[in-house]
XYZ file of C-alpha atoms in Angstrom:
782
model
C 42.851 -17.965 10.435
C 45.451 -20.619 9.583
C 46.790 -18.431 6.808
C 47.084 -15.556 9.266
C 49.028 -17.750 11.703
C 51.369 -18.915 8.957
C 52.069 -15.375 7.849
C 53.127 -14.380 11.368
C 55.120 -17.514 12.211
C 58.905 -17.222 12.125
C 58.980 -20.276 9.827
C 56.434 -19.040 7.298
C 55.236 -16.004 5.366
C 57.680 -13.244 4.622
C 60.506 -14.973 6.577
C 60.666 -17.945 4.197
C 63.289 -16.501 1.753
C 65.575 -15.579 4.673
C 65.386 -19.104 6.115
C 66.043 -20.672 2.702
C 69.164 -18.569 2.327
C 70.399 -19.610 5.760
C 69.807 -23.261 4.861
C 71.764 -22.881 1.618
C 74.685 -21.406 3.620
C 74.431 -24.283 6.110
C 74.678 -26.899 3.325
C 77.836 -25.253 1.964
C 79.437 -24.533 5.370
C 77.610 -25.419 8.599
C 79.812 -23.043 10.618
C 78.739 -20.038 8.516
C 75.338 -19.770 10.218
C 74.512 -18.768 13.821
C 74.725 -21.556 16.419
C 70.987 -21.723 17.092
C 70.232 -22.201 13.352
C 73.041 -24.769 12.972
C 71.514 -26.790 15.824
C 68.055 -26.492 14.252
C 69.238 -27.668 10.805
C 71.253 -30.521 12.413
C 68.077 -31.796 14.060
C 66.213 -31.639 10.735
C 68.929 -33.758 9.111
C 68.534 -36.389 11.866
C 64.731 -36.500 11.674
C 63.113 -39.776 10.475
C 62.681 -39.807 6.677
C 65.303 -37.107 6.041
C 67.659 -37.520 3.060
C 71.109 -38.881 3.806
C 72.704 -35.801 2.382
C 70.903 -32.724 1.054
C 72.541 -30.506 -1.563
C 72.259 -26.752 -2.156
C 69.326 -25.843 -4.399
C 70.444 -22.453 -5.629
C 73.037 -23.724 -8.146
C 70.422 -26.042 -9.665
C 67.886 -23.245 -9.922
C 70.475 -20.966 -11.519
C 71.286 -23.562 -14.165
C 67.641 -23.712 -15.233
C 67.510 -19.932 -15.395
C 70.538 -19.816 -17.676
C 69.101 -22.618 -19.838
C 65.944 -20.624 -20.394
C 67.979 -17.655 -21.595
C 69.620 -19.657 -24.386
C 68.106 -19.419 -27.890
C 65.885 -22.380 -28.830
C 65.514 -24.050 -32.203
C 63.283 -26.616 -33.806
C 60.666 -28.170 -31.591
C 61.787 -26.086 -28.648
C 61.051 -22.944 -30.669
C 57.607 -24.220 -31.549
C 56.946 -25.012 -27.895
C 57.904 -21.487 -26.896
C 55.569 -20.072 -29.534
C 52.764 -22.331 -28.374
C 53.367 -21.249 -24.789
C 53.152 -17.582 -25.760
C 49.948 -18.189 -27.740
C 48.445 -20.021 -24.795
C 49.300 -17.119 -22.517
C 47.599 -14.742 -24.959
C 44.504 -16.948 -25.070
C 44.357 -16.989 -21.291
C 44.641 -13.196 -21.320
C 41.651 -12.938 -23.664
C 39.508 -15.103 -21.378
C 40.583 -13.015 -18.397
C 39.624 -9.842 -20.284
C 36.163 -11.281 -21.037
C 35.727 -12.118 -17.362
C 36.836 -8.618 -16.370
C 34.141 -7.027 -18.552
C 31.499 -9.247 -16.973
C 32.575 -8.276 -13.478
C 33.545 -4.619 -13.926
C 32.131 -3.468 -17.249
C 29.302 -1.529 -15.592
C 31.874 0.870 -14.144
C 32.645 2.170 -17.637
C 29.094 2.068 -18.960
C 27.486 5.260 -20.268
C 24.910 5.587 -17.503
C 24.763 9.232 -16.407
C 22.718 11.481 -18.734
C 24.448 14.517 -17.232
C 27.981 13.151 -17.473
C 28.949 15.114 -14.415
C 31.964 13.072 -13.417
C 34.965 11.792 -15.307
C 34.765 8.074 -15.841
C 37.149 6.165 -13.645
C 39.785 4.138 -15.465
C 39.285 0.447 -14.773
C 42.690 -1.152 -15.218
C 41.244 -4.641 -15.561
C 39.436 -3.595 -18.753
C 42.697 -2.595 -20.444
C 43.942 -5.394 -22.749
C 47.522 -4.562 -21.773
C 46.769 -5.646 -18.205
C 46.278 -9.155 -19.568
C 49.363 -9.208 -21.796
C 47.573 -8.161 -24.997
C 48.697 -5.376 -27.343
C 47.893 -3.745 -30.681
C 49.632 -6.537 -32.584
C 47.076 -8.995 -31.199
C 43.998 -7.113 -32.403
C 43.763 -8.990 -35.715
C 44.574 -12.383 -34.172
C 41.728 -14.883 -33.918
C 41.060 -16.115 -30.373
C 38.658 -18.586 -28.867
C 35.910 -16.618 -27.091
C 35.149 -19.267 -24.461
C 31.589 -18.857 -23.149
C 31.087 -15.450 -24.775
C 27.961 -15.603 -26.931
C 28.583 -15.544 -30.670
C 31.086 -17.263 -32.995
C 33.615 -19.529 -31.281
C 36.556 -17.584 -32.701
C 36.879 -13.884 -33.401
C 39.634 -11.302 -33.868
C 40.524 -9.641 -30.594
C 39.255 -6.289 -31.875
C 35.814 -7.830 -32.506
C 35.780 -9.482 -29.091
C 36.487 -6.163 -27.389
C 33.844 -4.413 -29.502
C 31.219 -6.986 -28.479
C 32.199 -6.679 -24.820
C 31.991 -2.899 -24.881
C 28.613 -2.931 -26.591
C 27.267 -5.495 -24.123
C 28.649 -4.176 -20.864
C 29.745 -0.562 -21.430
C 26.971 1.011 -23.504
C 23.784 2.546 -22.137
C 23.264 -0.613 -20.069
C 25.544 -1.859 -17.310
C 24.926 -5.305 -15.867
C 26.014 -6.583 -12.464
C 25.490 -10.300 -12.070
C 28.792 -11.992 -11.279
C 27.980 -11.843 -7.554
C 25.298 -14.482 -8.151
C 26.465 -17.895 -6.918
C 23.752 -19.978 -8.608
C 25.286 -20.989 -11.939
C 22.025 -21.319 -13.850
C 20.923 -17.818 -12.866
C 24.300 -16.298 -13.639
C 24.506 -17.987 -17.043
C 20.941 -16.907 -17.853
C 21.772 -13.221 -17.330
C 25.074 -13.576 -19.163
C 23.471 -15.245 -22.180
C 20.537 -12.826 -22.245
C 22.677 -9.703 -22.604
C 25.606 -11.123 -24.574
C 23.444 -12.699 -27.275
C 21.575 -9.407 -27.803
C 24.700 -7.264 -27.239
C 22.491 -5.315 -24.770
C 20.902 -3.717 -27.820
C 17.103 -3.530 -28.225
C 15.696 -4.064 -31.699
C 12.152 -2.700 -31.782
C 9.914 -2.174 -34.768
C 8.440 1.202 -35.717
C 5.151 0.579 -33.876
C 6.941 -0.147 -30.593
C 9.160 2.912 -30.971
C 6.157 5.129 -31.587
C 4.467 3.714 -28.463
C 7.563 4.496 -26.392
C 7.597 8.072 -27.704
C 3.908 8.400 -26.909
C 4.535 7.312 -23.303
C 7.394 9.704 -22.605
C 5.507 12.507 -24.365
C 2.569 11.951 -22.034
C 4.904 11.889 -19.019
C 6.665 15.137 -19.930
C 3.578 17.006 -21.116
C 1.598 16.243 -17.951
C 4.388 17.594 -15.752
C 4.793 20.781 -17.769
C 1.043 21.298 -17.897
C 0.750 21.008 -14.109
C 3.767 23.275 -13.662
C 2.045 26.128 -15.492
C -1.528 25.452 -14.346
C -0.753 25.082 -10.625
C 2.261 27.303 -10.108
C 4.283 26.611 -6.994
C 2.143 23.666 -5.822
C 3.979 20.546 -4.744
C 3.717 17.548 -7.007
C 7.197 15.937 -6.807
C 7.731 15.943 -10.537
C 9.043 12.978 -12.517
C 10.797 15.243 -15.041
C 14.170 13.784 -15.909
C 12.919 10.248 -15.262
C 10.113 10.083 -17.845
C 11.426 6.790 -19.204
C 9.973 5.110 -16.118
C 6.478 5.578 -17.600
C 7.554 3.792 -20.789
C 9.048 0.990 -18.672
C 5.834 0.503 -16.689
C 3.787 0.460 -19.873
C 6.114 -2.183 -21.334
C 5.785 -4.273 -18.190
C 1.982 -4.111 -18.148
C 1.652 -4.902 -21.844
C 4.024 -7.885 -21.737
C 3.498 -9.480 -18.325
C 0.084 -10.905 -19.239
C 1.796 -13.106 -21.836
C 3.433 -14.973 -18.948
C 0.285 -15.473 -16.900
C 0.466 -12.365 -14.718
C -3.001 -11.053 -13.857
C -2.155 -8.392 -11.276
C 0.674 -5.938 -10.749
C 0.750 -4.297 -7.327
C 2.916 -1.185 -7.266
C 4.464 0.491 -4.254
C 6.230 3.842 -4.499
C 6.901 7.075 -2.660
C 5.806 10.507 -3.902
C 8.357 11.209 -6.678
C 6.495 10.777 -9.987
C 3.390 9.340 -8.312
C 0.937 11.715 -10.000
C 2.398 10.804 -13.363
C 1.988 7.081 -12.652
C -1.597 7.642 -11.496
C -2.612 9.422 -14.697
C -0.418 7.945 -17.415
C -0.055 4.368 -16.155
C -3.219 3.620 -14.217
C -5.535 5.886 -16.189
C -6.775 8.180 -13.438
C -8.843 10.912 -15.048
C -6.916 14.205 -15.281
C -10.039 16.115 -14.175
C -10.009 14.160 -10.898
C -6.378 15.086 -10.321
C -7.116 18.740 -11.106
C -9.971 18.687 -8.578
C -7.486 17.578 -5.909
C -5.137 20.428 -6.818
C -8.043 22.858 -6.582
C -9.456 21.452 -3.331
C -12.708 20.397 -5.011
C -12.306 16.616 -4.755
C -14.991 14.806 -2.763
C -13.765 13.533 0.617
C -14.962 10.056 1.537
C -13.487 10.189 5.033
C -13.289 12.810 7.721
C -9.528 13.043 7.398
C -7.641 12.715 4.129
C -4.145 12.892 2.714
C -2.152 14.811 0.127
C -2.636 13.838 -3.508
C 0.859 12.418 -3.945
C 0.161 9.788 -1.254
C -3.053 8.495 -2.826
C -3.584 4.994 -4.195
C -5.559 3.808 -7.175
C -6.438 0.658 -9.110
C -7.619 -0.052 -12.624
C -7.803 -2.709 -15.298
C -5.558 -2.060 -18.288
C -6.252 -3.768 -21.637
C -3.387 -5.747 -23.196
C -3.079 -8.078 -26.175
C -3.230 -11.086 -23.829
C -6.124 -9.895 -21.676
C -6.779 -7.292 -18.971
C -4.123 -6.555 -16.361
C -5.285 -5.347 -12.958
C -2.869 -2.722 -11.658
C -2.984 -1.404 -8.093
C -0.960 1.471 -6.698
C -0.803 1.151 -2.935
C -1.640 4.133 -0.738
C 1.519 5.391 0.905
C 1.314 7.939 3.730
C 4.992 8.561 3.061
C 7.991 7.690 5.032
C 9.312 6.777 1.648
C 9.996 3.029 1.512
C 7.776 1.690 4.312
C 5.088 0.822 1.753
C 7.320 -1.862 0.218
C 6.653 -4.678 2.710
C 2.975 -3.643 2.757
C 2.835 -4.348 -0.981
C 4.608 -7.676 -0.501
C 2.038 -8.750 2.083
C -0.818 -7.732 -0.179
C 0.667 -9.716 -3.059
C 1.062 -12.819 -0.921
C -2.607 -12.640 0.134
C -3.714 -12.235 -3.498
C -1.618 -15.203 -4.595
C -3.062 -17.392 -1.852
C -6.612 -16.285 -2.671
C -5.968 -17.733 -6.141
C -4.214 -20.809 -4.694
C -1.257 -19.777 -6.807
C 1.593 -21.930 -5.486
C 3.791 -20.919 -8.439
C 3.400 -17.261 -7.448
C 3.053 -15.987 -10.989
C -0.445 -14.464 -11.141
C 0.302 -11.457 -8.902
C 3.659 -9.681 -9.086
C 4.962 -6.896 -6.820
C 6.613 -3.872 -8.427
C 8.454 -1.489 -6.107
C 9.612 1.935 -7.271
C 12.363 3.415 -5.121
C 14.344 6.598 -4.721
C 18.101 6.249 -4.996
C 19.086 7.384 -1.496
C 16.052 5.860 0.188
C 16.724 2.468 -1.406
C 19.944 1.876 0.487
C 19.397 4.359 3.294
C 16.169 3.133 4.865
C 16.645 -0.201 6.601
C 13.155 -1.419 5.742
C 14.459 -2.530 2.341
C 17.092 -4.731 3.910
C 14.327 -6.283 5.993
C 12.089 -6.715 2.942
C 14.906 -8.348 0.969
C 15.508 -10.660 3.902
C 11.856 -11.714 3.778
C 11.841 -12.342 0.036
C 12.887 -15.994 0.024
C 11.514 -17.107 3.396
C 8.672 -19.632 3.532
C 6.105 -17.420 5.202
C 6.767 -14.253 3.214
C 8.033 -15.146 -0.272
C 6.053 -13.706 -3.189
C 8.006 -15.273 -6.034
C 10.245 -12.291 -6.684
C 9.831 -8.532 -6.960
C 10.687 -6.187 -9.810
C 12.465 -3.179 -8.295
C 12.847 0.100 -10.195
C 15.157 2.702 -8.696
C 14.407 6.176 -10.072
C 18.004 7.220 -9.557
C 18.039 10.995 -10.013
C 21.442 11.098 -8.293
C 20.254 13.415 -5.553
C 19.616 12.374 -1.985
C 17.014 14.954 -0.940
C 19.365 17.907 -1.365
C 22.613 15.946 -1.098
C 24.263 15.095 -4.411
C 27.758 14.370 -3.092
C 28.071 10.588 -3.009
C 30.686 10.880 -0.277
C 27.846 11.820 2.049
C 25.056 9.604 0.694
C 26.366 6.073 1.093
C 29.375 3.868 1.703
C 28.887 1.717 -1.403
C 29.690 2.347 -5.051
C 26.082 2.069 -6.219
C 22.851 2.862 -4.429
C 21.668 -0.611 -5.459
C 24.457 -2.542 -3.746
C 22.154 -3.435 -0.850
C 20.310 -5.800 -3.239
C 23.429 -7.933 -3.530
C 22.588 -9.388 -0.117
C 20.109 -11.674 -1.903
C 22.217 -11.977 -5.068
C 19.701 -10.071 -7.168
C 20.936 -9.139 -10.651
C 21.255 -5.376 -11.014
C 20.563 -3.792 -14.392
C 21.872 -0.220 -14.634
C 20.457 1.791 -17.526
C 20.741 5.334 -18.860
C 17.350 7.026 -18.501
C 17.973 9.057 -21.663
C 17.648 5.841 -23.699
C 14.011 4.764 -23.312
C 14.476 1.771 -25.618
C 17.258 0.460 -23.383
C 15.002 1.047 -20.370
C 12.254 -1.109 -21.922
C 14.863 -3.698 -22.882
C 16.045 -4.141 -19.296
C 12.436 -4.158 -18.079
C 11.727 -7.152 -20.320
C 14.849 -8.880 -19.028
C 13.801 -8.156 -15.435
C 10.322 -9.573 -16.047
C 11.688 -12.720 -17.685
C 14.242 -13.273 -14.910
C 11.584 -12.866 -12.217
C 9.183 -15.268 -13.926
C 11.946 -17.818 -14.596
C 13.656 -17.911 -11.207
C 10.970 -16.457 -8.886
C 13.520 -14.049 -7.408
C 14.002 -10.291 -7.065
C 15.659 -8.241 -9.777
C 16.673 -4.557 -9.688
C 16.611 -1.921 -12.427
C 18.764 1.124 -11.653
C 17.294 3.823 -13.922
C 19.948 6.526 -13.835
C 18.411 9.889 -14.644
C 18.156 13.340 -13.039
C 15.617 15.558 -11.296
C 14.802 18.595 -13.383
C 13.340 20.680 -10.552
C 14.103 20.891 -6.838
C 13.095 18.414 -4.171
C 9.654 19.943 -4.558
C 8.429 22.645 -6.867
C 9.011 25.384 -4.300
C 12.639 24.417 -3.732
C 15.598 26.073 -5.477
C 18.077 23.288 -6.301
C 20.843 25.750 -7.213
C 21.294 26.377 -3.494
C 23.063 23.053 -3.057
C 23.733 21.684 -6.588
C 24.818 24.592 -8.809
C 27.034 22.515 -11.116
C 24.461 19.747 -11.552
C 21.637 22.160 -12.325
C 23.653 24.138 -14.850
C 23.946 20.874 -16.771
C 20.255 20.096 -16.281
C 19.294 23.545 -17.579
C 21.128 22.767 -20.839
C 19.616 19.274 -21.164
C 16.886 19.173 -23.816
C 14.994 16.289 -22.159
C 14.514 12.662 -23.072
C 11.366 13.261 -25.156
C 13.059 15.746 -27.469
C 16.151 13.560 -27.811
C 14.165 10.445 -28.598
C 11.884 12.261 -31.035
C 14.945 13.522 -32.946
C 16.324 9.983 -33.004
C 13.108 8.575 -34.473
C 12.964 11.342 -37.070
C 16.538 10.498 -38.139
C 15.583 6.815 -38.330
C 12.596 7.678 -40.503
C 10.092 6.280 -38.019
C 8.060 9.501 -38.030
C 8.246 13.130 -39.100
C 9.163 16.016 -36.802
C 5.721 17.585 -37.108
C 4.122 14.279 -36.066
C 6.180 14.240 -32.884
C 5.193 17.842 -32.106
C 1.540 17.048 -32.800
C 1.581 14.478 -30.000
C 2.354 17.226 -27.486
C -0.468 19.444 -28.683
C -2.971 16.559 -28.726
C -2.088 15.702 -25.154
C -2.397 19.316 -23.977
C -5.761 19.677 -25.710
C -7.034 16.583 -23.920
C -5.785 17.897 -20.580
C -7.645 21.149 -21.162
C -10.801 19.022 -21.243
C -9.689 17.025 -18.174
C -9.427 13.899 -20.297
C -6.929 11.415 -21.681
C -5.860 11.436 -25.293
C -7.261 7.903 -25.353
C -8.870 5.722 -22.693
C -6.175 3.680 -20.967
C -8.275 1.750 -18.451
C -11.307 -0.492 -18.803
C -14.596 0.631 -17.283
C -17.183 -1.605 -15.581
C -14.848 -4.600 -15.807
C -15.428 -7.258 -13.139
C -12.451 -9.366 -12.179
C -12.893 -12.979 -11.106
C -10.816 -12.591 -7.944
C -11.907 -9.093 -6.948
C -12.703 -8.585 -3.263
C -16.062 -7.213 -2.161
C -15.511 -4.961 0.851
C -19.105 -3.726 1.042
C -19.965 -6.125 3.875
C -17.247 -4.576 6.032
C -18.411 -0.992 5.639
C -20.835 0.977 7.771
C -20.595 -1.136 10.936
C -19.009 -0.384 14.297
C -15.860 -2.254 15.162
C -17.430 -3.575 18.381
C -20.540 -4.922 16.642
C -21.823 -7.808 18.843
C -21.158 -11.320 17.546
C -21.847 -14.726 19.067
C -18.418 -16.337 19.531
C -19.419 -19.158 21.889
C -18.698 -22.851 21.218
C -20.622 -25.892 22.509
C -18.762 -28.082 25.003
C -18.844 -30.982 22.541
C -17.006 -28.873 19.930
C -14.390 -27.854 22.476
C -13.771 -31.488 23.342
C -13.633 -32.545 19.690
C -11.187 -29.793 18.747
C -8.984 -30.502 21.759
C -8.807 -34.189 20.869
C -7.566 -33.179 17.432
C -4.842 -30.725 18.462
C -3.517 -32.931 21.272
C -3.188 -36.041 19.081
C 0.299 -36.686 17.683
C 1.702 -38.778 14.825
C 2.776 -42.267 15.829
C 6.291 -42.373 17.277
C 6.460 -38.608 17.771
C 8.443 -37.917 20.966
C 7.614 -34.715 22.842
C 9.772 -32.750 25.230
C 8.580 -33.460 28.803
C 7.566 -29.813 29.281
C 5.401 -29.831 26.164
C 3.948 -33.170 27.173
C 2.698 -31.558 30.378
C 1.188 -28.646 28.392
C -0.835 -30.979 26.168
C -1.941 -33.060 29.145
C -3.133 -29.889 30.879
C -5.096 -28.868 27.771
C -6.899 -32.188 27.767
C -7.837 -31.603 31.393
C -9.068 -28.085 30.578
C -11.307 -29.402 27.793
C -12.769 -31.912 30.251
C -13.523 -29.150 32.759
C -10.951 -30.407 35.251
C -8.787 -27.253 35.096
C -9.352 -23.585 34.339
C -8.626 -22.588 30.742
C -5.332 -20.707 30.468
C -4.019 -18.251 27.913
C -2.415 -20.780 25.553
C -5.487 -23.024 25.546
C -7.845 -20.105 24.823
C -5.709 -19.094 21.855
C -5.477 -22.613 20.474
C -9.223 -23.216 20.776
C -9.953 -19.944 18.968
C -7.612 -20.800 16.107
C -8.889 -24.376 15.876
C -12.519 -23.279 15.715
C -11.762 -20.687 13.032
C -9.776 -22.902 10.651
C -12.313 -25.736 10.895
C -15.005 -23.247 9.886
C -13.102 -22.052 6.819
C -11.377 -18.933 8.199
C -7.610 -18.798 7.744
C -5.283 -17.779 10.557
C -1.857 -16.198 10.048
C 0.293 -15.598 13.146
C 3.801 -14.168 12.937
C 6.445 -12.731 15.189
C 9.726 -13.708 16.739
C 9.416 -17.116 18.427
C 5.712 -17.300 17.635
C 5.648 -21.046 17.132
C 6.663 -21.802 20.690
C 5.527 -18.537 22.192
C 7.883 -16.113 23.881
C 6.879 -17.334 27.332
C 6.678 -20.991 26.261
C 2.891 -20.843 26.485
C 1.708 -21.543 22.923
C 3.496 -24.576 21.435
C 1.633 -24.438 18.150
C 4.645 -26.086 16.490
C 5.794 -29.320 18.120
C 9.274 -30.802 17.709
C 10.158 -34.475 17.710
C 12.947 -34.953 20.241
C 14.277 -37.861 18.163
C 14.554 -35.880 14.928
C 17.595 -36.779 12.840
C 17.290 -34.160 10.097
C 17.286 -30.387 10.574
C 14.385 -29.885 8.159
C 12.128 -32.666 9.398
C 10.514 -33.677 12.663
C 8.137 -30.762 13.297
C 4.360 -31.047 13.539
C 1.679 -28.337 13.532
C -1.539 -29.764 15.018
C -3.671 -26.828 13.843
C -2.813 -27.695 10.241
C -4.217 -31.166 10.765
C -7.683 -30.471 12.141
C -9.729 -31.651 9.142
C -9.412 -32.441 5.439
C -11.146 -29.288 4.212
C -9.945 -26.818 6.831
C -8.618 -23.330 6.121
C -4.904 -22.693 6.388
C -3.138 -22.073 9.681
C 0.289 -20.507 9.305
C 2.529 -19.660 12.218
C 5.855 -17.998 11.380
C 8.956 -17.464 13.440
C 9.747 -14.225 11.668
C 13.057 -12.545 10.961
C 14.460 -10.100 13.502
C 13.009 -7.018 11.823
C 9.763 -5.783 13.339
C 9.336 -2.843 10.963
C 9.246 -4.847 7.734
C 7.349 -7.782 9.234
C 4.528 -5.698 10.739
C 4.161 -3.672 7.533
C 4.013 -6.939 5.571
C 1.306 -8.346 7.852
C -0.675 -5.114 7.523
C -0.535 -5.426 3.751
C -1.621 -9.059 3.957
C -4.538 -8.231 6.265
C -5.750 -5.468 3.949
C -6.048 -7.996 1.121
C -7.438 -10.860 3.211
C -10.416 -9.475 5.194
C -11.777 -12.975 5.857
C -8.655 -14.142 7.675
C -7.304 -13.538 11.168
C -3.893 -11.899 10.751
C -1.832 -11.376 13.888
C 1.573 -9.882 14.447
C 3.036 -10.519 17.866
C 5.592 -8.272 19.544
C 7.478 -9.959 22.349
C 8.018 -6.783 24.369
C 7.377 -3.068 24.107
C 10.744 -2.387 22.521
C 9.847 -4.781 19.721
C 6.739 -2.715 19.032
C 8.954 0.384 19.099
C 10.968 -1.143 16.256
C 7.765 -1.315 14.222
C 6.612 2.190 15.127
C 6.841 3.533 11.564
C 4.353 0.910 10.370
C 2.057 1.636 13.320
C 2.121 5.404 12.768
C 2.042 5.478 8.959
C -0.541 2.776 8.342
C -2.369 1.297 11.298
C -3.209 4.371 13.321
C -3.783 6.615 10.305
C -4.955 4.186 7.666
C -8.601 3.915 8.674
C -9.999 6.803 10.662
C -13.516 7.798 11.571
C -14.202 11.068 13.363
C -10.500 11.186 14.149
C -10.537 7.973 16.190
C -8.502 4.829 15.789
C -10.874 2.060 14.717
C -10.657 -1.382 16.165
C -6.967 -1.953 16.878
C -6.590 -4.596 19.553
C -3.603 -4.938 21.834
C -3.054 -8.298 23.481
C -0.703 -8.095 26.421
C 1.167 -11.421 26.454
C 1.555 -13.772 29.368
C 3.813 -12.107 31.952
C 2.528 -8.572 31.365
C 0.781 -8.267 34.694
C 2.348 -5.075 35.977
C 4.668 -6.950 38.334
C 8.450 -6.728 38.457
C 10.910 -4.021 37.408
C 10.367 -4.494 33.657
C 6.609 -4.044 33.784
C 5.829 -1.736 36.646
C 2.239 -1.026 37.541
C 2.785 2.651 36.681
C 3.919 1.791 33.156
C 1.049 -0.612 32.702
C -1.442 2.001 33.929
C -0.058 4.550 31.487
C -0.312 2.041 28.626
C -3.927 1.293 29.457
C -4.661 5.023 29.600
C -3.192 5.533 26.115
C -5.217 2.620 24.766
C -8.404 4.078 26.213
C -7.664 7.480 24.673
C -7.353 5.846 21.255
C -10.377 3.575 21.583
C -8.173 0.479 21.634
C -9.368 -2.822 22.990
C -6.974 -4.434 25.483
C -6.823 -8.061 26.554
C -4.985 -8.751 29.825
C -3.005 -11.975 30.426
C -5.449 -13.206 33.039
C -8.449 -12.826 30.716
C -8.196 -16.122 28.822
C -11.902 -16.203 28.116
C -11.850 -12.700 26.650
C -8.844 -13.718 24.597
C -10.809 -16.592 23.051
C -13.864 -14.514 22.204
C -11.853 -11.568 20.930
C -9.820 -13.686 18.484
C -12.926 -15.296 17.025
C -14.750 -11.973 16.863
C -12.030 -10.417 14.662
C -13.191 -12.576 11.768
C -16.822 -13.275 12.588
C -18.077 -9.741 13.115
C -18.997 -7.788 9.953
C -16.171 -5.235 10.072
C -13.017 -4.682 8.091
C -10.485 -6.554 10.084
C -8.088 -4.761 12.408
C -4.587 -5.895 12.928
C -3.880 -7.534 16.250
C -0.630 -6.805 18.019
């Protein structure tokens, strides 16, 4: 702001040269300037501290200019040479920095090479004062990995190989020095070049052969049926295999994957080991239905245990009833619950892996919300590995001028300073290389990392769609593209890794196995029992309203109340909160009727002291929207922003279960989906998401529609969802008219939803305890 003011002041900014010239004229002849300026300069000369007599500066400046133009000899000549050399050295360091910041813009990322590469002026040595004569000169490389001094030509070659090959790295937006230097060192030391042995290369070929062959087999066996093919992005299967096989070395025991429909069938069969015959039965309508209502095959989930050199890896693919990216926070919530079940405070045993579409990644706001959750205390999972299957088509829109307002589809991830690793999908070795880097970064810094796998989509949006309608130029190029499997097989033949007939034999072996409905080899363990597996059998086959005794003896109520109304010594409460706690003591003694806040607190206290965790989230949940809860107390004499709060329900007993109350971010969609995912993986806990008003619930409607109301159906009815109308929802006033309330209750009745009214404190208490105590898979409470 100050700079802006200076630039518009008549004494500063662009007016400065004009004023200097006037002052020079004034010093030579005071009468040569306008009267108002002469008066102004006279006052300056009389100001305290002013020189007795100033002299014109221009003649002095001109003398220095002329001196510089004279030829120099001896030491002066050496100084000039040293100055020029120093300027060249500075130019080299600036060039290195430019490649780190902008090198990705000239990387070879697009397999189709549809567009001319933009010229990045900052990557031109001439921009930094360097020319052909400097190419053989040795320069200090600064922090560039490798020898301390190299010829300029070698420096540029290393920079191009590191930052402008089949991998493009964006990391200079990271402000944490240790993270930035880690990424820089990782890629510069290896020159972004994988060096795999023959066995690894053959495994990569095997993976992309399986990916391609499955798609082509389905294309001919089930003509015209939708499957949302992965063709063009087959390297993703090799990347997932690399991740699974290497993550166990770092202590990872579970990978939980979330993705939309593109390539899902391929992941199910070739990554998780789903039997091909089971997939074929779904195509043919012969698959057994376990529930009255089902879903399409490319929304289905699966889990399996995959053998690796360091032990089995449990891999789960979350069910996703579409809307593209909404499954992402669900996966994050599930991962958090799994980590806490293991008491994994380092958050390394379970890792979320999210597979995105290019347009959906930046276009659907749920990802911004999920990123915003990633480092918060109540939602962090220790970092997510993101894979963007970037087929450069947004549904049917391939013109980037219409898809987004950023250069890359991954730019949204820069909001949390995640490193972004762009890679050409036609180079499966490079894809595995960046996957290893992503895994290592996540495990080192416990933060998100993004892989932008740039590829293409061989067929239309679905198999019944003609892509030439909207992308004729793109699909002419795709029609001429031989495919990543063929290209990589040729490369390995040229390297002598295998013979051409061996590569072709892999295709035939895979097709023969598919004809039998089998895998070429078993990829998943059978009858393996994991230590931390959940047993859901006790929650099946019972009605959601199964009767349960939720009563508490008076003595227990008094004991619990004494605990949650006792404060640390010297803790000063706000007068309003002091009255709330005093009233709760009176309620426990039978001197006052139990109100809403007291019923809630008693329910939570009784659950955690009996070993059942409670997780409550929403905006302003700690205090309660209507200042009725006060589960988090604040010392009025606090002197530090991060100290001085006290949660009584976390201090009920030494061996109690956890009580977590979260004032969540202002994003209902991502938060509710997260809590749903957590609840699905923590059936023995009470998980509550609280919407302050109806419009807050509207913001979460995608999660309600896609998961809660459709995720567990029985005879077409919604099972066990409970709506708690908060204090103030009594049908009074213009915001909550009786007509609106009546309509809401009618809708709840139609969907078999239990409703708790604000005046029903007793029902509130029993209902909250019943969610955990009754033998039923737990519903989410809103």
